[in-house]
Amino acid sequence: MFQFATKRSRSWYMILCLGFLVAGVFYLVPNNKIQNTIHMLSNEYTNLDTKHLAANNSLAIENRWGVKLQGIHVTAAGHMLDFRFQVTDPSKAAPLLDTKNKPTVIIEDSGIKLEVPNTPRIGSLRQTSKQVKEGMIFTILFANPGKMVATGQKLTVHIGDFSVEHIAVGDILNPPPKTSLQ
């Protein structure tokens, strides 16, 4: 099929296919059984160690880091992990978007670290922006060599001082609010 295509057109074809594959993740139907538990702030939460937060402490994560975690999902035929978060406070979220802070994922079962791939032509598969606004959703793609991570496994995400533990792969942590069509 590609024997007469140039090397340049094949590269664009591959990039286009990868783009469609990643875009397909947007159309996954959320699982109705997944529930997000939100705890009210109290005196107990004001003294929390905010360096190591559990994924179910969404209010504490939002208060400390200015982000709502959307979840982490297997994508690209199982060879990548798609981690997403929504910015609620750009000044608090700045360390997560700083390119000096290298993101890693740790598989909690085995302790194996997974990193963000850095391709020669595209660069790091990590979304960044110089003009961060409230409500923006950012994506970080992690390599998943050998399909080591499967849906349901627990992961820890590190980005600089940011650390969130026990994120279940495939769970939607903060679903968008339901709106009625009028």
PDB file of C-alpha atoms in Angstrom:
ATOM      1  CA  MET A   1       0.000   0.000   0.000  1.00  0.00           C
ATOM      2  CA  PHE A   2       2.834   2.396   0.790  1.00  0.00           C
ATOM      3  CA  GLN A   3       5.496   1.251  -1.657  1.00  0.00           C
ATOM      4  CA  PHE A   4       5.006   4.322  -3.881  1.00  0.00           C
ATOM      5  CA  ALA A   5       4.455   6.811  -1.051  1.00  0.00           C
ATOM      6  CA  THR A   6       7.273   9.114  -0.038  1.00  0.00           C
ATOM      7  CA  LYS A   7       8.855   8.910   3.379  1.00  0.00           C
ATOM      8  CA  ARG A   8       7.384  12.306   4.271  1.00  0.00           C
ATOM      9  CA  SER A   9       3.804  11.303   3.373  1.00  0.00           C
ATOM     10  CA  ARG A  10       4.159   8.073   5.380  1.00  0.00           C
ATOM     11  CA  SER A  11       5.250  10.114   8.426  1.00  0.00           C
ATOM     12  CA  TRP A  12       2.227  12.371   8.121  1.00  0.00           C
ATOM     13  CA  TYR A  13      -0.012   9.340   7.686  1.00  0.00           C
ATOM     14  CA  MET A  14       1.354   7.805  10.903  1.00  0.00           C
ATOM     15  CA  ILE A  15       0.946  11.084  12.829  1.00  0.00           C
ATOM     16  CA  LEU A  16      -2.614  11.405  11.532  1.00  0.00           C
ATOM     17  CA  CYS A  17      -3.437   7.819  12.584  1.00  0.00           C
ATOM     18  CA  LEU A  18      -2.001   8.424  16.072  1.00  0.00           C
ATOM     19  CA  GLY A  19      -4.063  11.610  16.320  1.00  0.00           C
ATOM     20  CA  PHE A  20      -7.272   9.767  15.426  1.00  0.00           C
ATOM     21  CA  LEU A  21      -6.435   7.059  17.934  1.00  0.00           C
ATOM     22  CA  VAL A  22      -5.887   9.551  20.762  1.00  0.00           C
ATOM     23  CA  ALA A  23      -9.026  11.486  19.764  1.00  0.00           C
ATOM     24  CA  GLY A  24     -11.016   8.254  20.043  1.00  0.00           C
ATOM     25  CA  VAL A  25     -10.455   8.303  23.795  1.00  0.00           C
ATOM     26  CA  PHE A  26     -12.653  11.423  24.000  1.00  0.00           C
ATOM     27  CA  TYR A  27     -15.647   9.396  22.890  1.00  0.00           C
ATOM     28  CA  LEU A  28     -15.488   6.686  25.540  1.00  0.00           C
ATOM     29  CA  VAL A  29     -18.763   6.247  27.342  1.00  0.00           C
ATOM     30  CA  PRO A  30     -18.366   6.860  31.083  1.00  0.00           C
ATOM     31  CA  ASN A  31     -19.177   3.977  33.406  1.00  0.00           C
ATOM     32  CA  ASN A  32     -22.238   4.821  35.530  1.00  0.00           C
ATOM     33  CA  LYS A  33     -20.934   2.703  38.410  1.00  0.00           C
ATOM     34  CA  ILE A  34     -17.973   5.013  38.953  1.00  0.00           C
ATOM     35  CA  GLN A  35     -18.672   7.477  41.723  1.00  0.00           C
ATOM     36  CA  ASN A  36     -16.542  10.290  43.015  1.00  0.00           C
ATOM     37  CA  THR A  37     -16.604  10.823  46.761  1.00  0.00           C
ATOM     38  CA  ILE A  38     -16.052  14.404  47.808  1.00  0.00           C
ATOM     39  CA  HIS A  39     -15.211  15.090  51.420  1.00  0.00           C
ATOM     40  CA  MET A  40     -16.006  18.386  53.122  1.00  0.00           C
ATOM     41  CA  LEU A  41     -13.107  20.407  54.435  1.00  0.00           C
ATOM     42  CA  SER A  42     -12.667  20.239  58.169  1.00  0.00           C
ATOM     43  CA  ASN A  43      -9.895  20.767  60.648  1.00  0.00           C
ATOM     44  CA  GLU A  44      -8.547  17.332  59.740  1.00  0.00           C
ATOM     45  CA  TYR A  45      -7.975  18.390  56.122  1.00  0.00           C
ATOM     46  CA  THR A  46      -6.163  21.611  56.948  1.00  0.00           C
ATOM     47  CA  ASN A  47      -3.284  19.633  58.483  1.00  0.00           C
ATOM     48  CA  LEU A  48      -2.996  17.008  55.728  1.00  0.00           C
ATOM     49  CA  ASP A  49       0.333  16.118  54.176  1.00  0.00           C
ATOM     50  CA  THR A  50      -0.410  17.516  50.735  1.00  0.00           C
ATOM     51  CA  LYS A  51       2.645  15.973  49.085  1.00  0.00           C
ATOM     52  CA  HIS A  52       1.046  12.505  48.961  1.00  0.00           C
ATOM     53  CA  LEU A  53      -2.685  12.698  48.323  1.00  0.00           C
ATOM     54  CA  ALA A  54      -5.030   9.857  47.413  1.00  0.00           C
ATOM     55  CA  ALA A  55      -7.011  10.201  44.200  1.00  0.00           C
ATOM     56  CA  ASN A  56     -10.323  10.134  46.099  1.00  0.00           C
ATOM     57  CA  ASN A  57      -9.388  13.338  48.000  1.00  0.00           C
ATOM     58  CA  SER A  58     -10.449  15.499  45.051  1.00  0.00           C
ATOM     59  CA  LEU A  59     -11.289  18.536  47.180  1.00  0.00           C
ATOM     60  CA  ALA A  60      -7.895  18.469  48.920  1.00  0.00           C
ATOM     61  CA  ILE A  61      -6.130  18.099  45.537  1.00  0.00           C
ATOM     62  CA  GLU A  62      -8.086  21.023  44.135  1.00  0.00           C
ATOM     63  CA  ASN A  63      -7.382  23.234  47.165  1.00  0.00           C
ATOM     64  CA  ARG A  64      -3.646  22.481  47.193  1.00  0.00           C
ATOM     65  CA  TRP A  65      -2.797  22.161  43.490  1.00  0.00           C
ATOM     66  CA  GLY A  66      -5.640  23.992  41.712  1.00  0.00           C
ATOM     67  CA  VAL A  67      -6.595  21.043  39.486  1.00  0.00           C
ATOM     68  CA  LYS A  68      -9.387  18.491  39.160  1.00  0.00           C
ATOM     69  CA  LEU A  69      -8.140  15.104  38.051  1.00  0.00           C
ATOM     70  CA  GLN A  70     -10.103  13.685  35.123  1.00  0.00           C
ATOM     71  CA  GLY A  71      -8.463  10.268  35.229  1.00  0.00           C
ATOM     72  CA  ILE A  72      -5.899   8.084  33.540  1.00  0.00           C
ATOM     73  CA  HIS A  73      -6.840   5.731  30.710  1.00  0.00           C
ATOM     74  CA  VAL A  74      -5.137   3.186  28.492  1.00  0.00           C
ATOM     75  CA  THR A  75      -4.963   4.438  24.892  1.00  0.00           C
ATOM     76  CA  ALA A  76      -3.110   3.857  21.594  1.00  0.00           C
ATOM     77  CA  ALA A  77      -3.935   0.147  21.541  1.00  0.00           C
ATOM     78  CA  GLY A  78      -2.593  -0.249  25.078  1.00  0.00           C
ATOM     79  CA  HIS A  79       0.830   1.284  24.437  1.00  0.00           C
ATOM     80  CA  MET A  80       0.136   4.662  26.076  1.00  0.00           C
ATOM     81  CA  LEU A  81      -1.514   6.033  29.215  1.00  0.00           C
ATOM     82  CA  ASP A  82      -3.595   9.211  28.855  1.00  0.00           C
ATOM     83  CA  PHE A  83      -3.574  11.331  32.063  1.00  0.00           C
ATOM     84  CA  ARG A  84      -5.857  14.376  32.140  1.00  0.00           C
ATOM     85  CA  PHE A  85      -6.502  17.168  34.599  1.00  0.00           C
ATOM     86  CA  GLN A  86      -8.567  20.366  34.525  1.00  0.00           C
ATOM     87  CA  VAL A  87      -7.116  23.613  35.869  1.00  0.00           C
ATOM     88  CA  THR A  88      -9.275  25.383  38.475  1.00  0.00           C
ATOM     89  CA  ASP A  89      -6.607  27.803  39.743  1.00  0.00           C
ATOM     90  CA  PRO A  90      -3.826  28.660  37.253  1.00  0.00           C
ATOM     91  CA  SER A  91      -1.425  30.019  39.894  1.00  0.00           C
ATOM     92  CA  LYS A  92      -1.640  26.865  42.037  1.00  0.00           C
ATOM     93  CA  ALA A  93      -1.385  24.600  38.975  1.00  0.00           C
ATOM     94  CA  ALA A  94       1.781  26.306  37.648  1.00  0.00           C
ATOM     95  CA  PRO A  95       4.206  23.663  39.057  1.00  0.00           C
ATOM     96  CA  LEU A  96       2.328  20.896  37.203  1.00  0.00           C
ATOM     97  CA  LEU A  97       2.722  22.744  33.912  1.00  0.00           C
ATOM     98  CA  ASP A  98       6.390  23.667  34.402  1.00  0.00           C
ATOM     99  CA  THR A  99       8.438  21.748  31.826  1.00  0.00           C
ATOM    100  CA  LYS A 100      11.310  21.438  34.338  1.00  0.00           C
ATOM    101  CA  ASN A 101       9.156  19.096  36.439  1.00  0.00           C
ATOM    102  CA  LYS A 102       9.284  15.730  34.675  1.00  0.00           C
ATOM    103  CA  PRO A 103       6.112  13.651  35.114  1.00  0.00           C
ATOM    104  CA  THR A 104       6.335   9.972  35.984  1.00  0.00           C
ATOM    105  CA  VAL A 105       3.811   7.243  36.737  1.00  0.00           C
ATOM    106  CA  ILE A 106       4.607   4.470  39.208  1.00  0.00           C
ATOM    107  CA  ILE A 107       2.781   1.148  38.974  1.00  0.00           C
ATOM    108  CA  GLU A 108       1.864   0.510  42.608  1.00  0.00           C
ATOM    109  CA  ASP A 109       1.955  -3.293  42.291  1.00  0.00           C
ATOM    110  CA  SER A 110       5.519  -3.492  40.999  1.00  0.00           C
ATOM    111  CA  GLY A 111       7.110  -0.077  41.610  1.00  0.00           C
ATOM    112  CA  ILE A 112       8.018   0.304  37.908  1.00  0.00           C
ATOM    113  CA  LYS A 113       8.325   3.916  36.722  1.00  0.00           C
ATOM    114  CA  LEU A 114       6.875   4.986  33.388  1.00  0.00           C
ATOM    115  CA  GLU A 115       7.874   8.261  31.743  1.00  0.00           C
ATOM    116  CA  VAL A 116       6.632  10.614  29.055  1.00  0.00           C
ATOM    117  CA  PRO A 117       8.065   9.705  25.634  1.00  0.00           C
ATOM    118  CA  ASN A 118      10.155  12.374  23.922  1.00  0.00           C
ATOM    119  CA  THR A 119      10.026  11.854  20.171  1.00  0.00           C
ATOM    120  CA  PRO A 120      12.594  13.530  17.870  1.00  0.00           C
ATOM    121  CA  ARG A 121      10.104  15.314  15.617  1.00  0.00           C
ATOM    122  CA  ILE A 122       7.176  15.995  17.947  1.00  0.00           C
ATOM    123  CA  GLY A 123       8.998  16.392  21.264  1.00  0.00           C
ATOM    124  CA  SER A 124       7.575  15.502  24.650  1.00  0.00           C
ATOM    125  CA  LEU A 125       4.044  14.046  24.587  1.00  0.00           C
ATOM    126  CA  ARG A 126       2.992  16.457  27.290  1.00  0.00           C
ATOM    127  CA  GLN A 127       0.656  19.366  26.726  1.00  0.00           C
ATOM    128  CA  THR A 128       1.835  22.768  27.974  1.00  0.00           C
ATOM    129  CA  SER A 129       0.673  26.360  27.637  1.00  0.00           C
ATOM    130  CA  LYS A 130       2.090  29.763  28.507  1.00  0.00           C
ATOM    131  CA  GLN A 131      -1.384  31.260  28.927  1.00  0.00           C
ATOM    132  CA  VAL A 132      -3.120  28.931  31.374  1.00  0.00           C
ATOM    133  CA  LYS A 133      -6.765  29.751  32.059  1.00  0.00           C
ATOM    134  CA  GLU A 134      -9.287  28.318  34.465  1.00  0.00           C
ATOM    135  CA  GLY A 135     -11.192  25.411  32.932  1.00  0.00           C
ATOM    136  CA  MET A 136      -8.422  24.308  30.546  1.00  0.00           C
ATOM    137  CA  ILE A 137      -7.867  20.549  30.370  1.00  0.00           C
ATOM    138  CA  PHE A 138      -4.299  19.282  29.969  1.00  0.00           C
ATOM    139  CA  THR A 139      -3.147  15.889  28.737  1.00  0.00           C
ATOM    140  CA  ILE A 140       0.042  13.969  29.454  1.00  0.00           C
ATOM    141  CA  LEU A 141       0.763  10.745  27.561  1.00  0.00           C
ATOM    142  CA  PHE A 142       2.936   8.175  29.323  1.00  0.00           C
ATOM    143  CA  ALA A 143       4.627   5.231  27.624  1.00  0.00           C
ATOM    144  CA  ASN A 144       3.197   1.817  28.485  1.00  0.00           C
ATOM    145  CA  PRO A 145       5.801  -0.568  27.033  1.00  0.00           C
ATOM    146  CA  GLY A 146       4.692  -4.158  26.745  1.00  0.00           C
ATOM    147  CA  LYS A 147       1.208  -3.104  27.868  1.00  0.00           C
ATOM    148  CA  MET A 148       2.334  -3.399  31.510  1.00  0.00           C
ATOM    149  CA  VAL A 149      -0.602  -1.346  32.794  1.00  0.00           C
ATOM    150  CA  ALA A 150      -4.167  -2.579  32.325  1.00  0.00           C
ATOM    151  CA  THR A 151      -7.545  -1.128  33.239  1.00  0.00           C
ATOM    152  CA  GLY A 152      -8.204  -1.353  36.972  1.00  0.00           C
ATOM    153  CA  GLN A 153      -4.587  -1.202  38.139  1.00  0.00           C
ATOM    154  CA  LYS A 154      -3.591   1.448  40.695  1.00  0.00           C
ATOM    155  CA  LEU A 155      -0.995   4.090  39.770  1.00  0.00           C
ATOM    156  CA  THR A 156       0.785   6.996  41.448  1.00  0.00           C
ATOM    157  CA  VAL A 157       1.442  10.139  39.405  1.00  0.00           C
ATOM    158  CA  HIS A 158       4.415  12.402  40.239  1.00  0.00           C
ATOM    159  CA  ILE A 159       5.025  15.826  38.702  1.00  0.00           C
ATOM    160  CA  GLY A 160       7.649  17.685  40.745  1.00  0.00           C
ATOM    161  CA  ASP A 161       6.225  17.920  44.295  1.00  0.00           C
ATOM    162  CA  PHE A 162       2.759  16.879  43.080  1.00  0.00           C
ATOM    163  CA  SER A 163       2.004  13.279  43.976  1.00  0.00           C
ATOM    164  CA  VAL A 164      -1.373  11.544  43.775  1.00  0.00           C
ATOM    165  CA  GLU A 165      -1.640   7.909  44.790  1.00  0.00           C
ATOM    166  CA  HIS A 166      -4.116   5.111  44.100  1.00  0.00           C
ATOM    167  CA  ILE A 167      -5.454   6.350  40.752  1.00  0.00           C
ATOM    168  CA  ALA A 168      -7.354   3.446  39.213  1.00  0.00           C
ATOM    169  CA  VAL A 169      -6.782   3.171  35.476  1.00  0.00           C
ATOM    170  CA  GLY A 170     -10.045   3.671  33.602  1.00  0.00           C
ATOM    171  CA  ASP A 171     -11.926   5.455  36.396  1.00  0.00           C
ATOM    172  CA  ILE A 172     -13.440   8.846  35.634  1.00  0.00           C
ATOM    173  CA  LEU A 173     -12.571  10.854  38.731  1.00  0.00           C
ATOM    174  CA  ASN A 174     -14.415  14.153  38.202  1.00  0.00           C
ATOM    175  CA  PRO A 175     -17.065  13.741  35.514  1.00  0.00           C
ATOM    176  CA  PRO A 176     -18.404  16.931  33.975  1.00  0.00           C
ATOM    177  CA  PRO A 177     -21.706  18.102  35.434  1.00  0.00           C
ATOM    178  CA  LYS A 178     -24.821  16.807  33.714  1.00  0.00           C
ATOM    179  CA  THR A 179     -26.644  19.488  31.792  1.00  0.00           C
ATOM    180  CA  SER A 180     -30.200  19.354  30.568  1.00  0.00           C
ATOM    181  CA  LEU A 181     -30.843  20.144  26.936  1.00  0.00           C
ATOM    182  CA  GLN A 182     -33.537  22.756  26.508  1.00  0.00           C
TER     183      GLN A 182
END
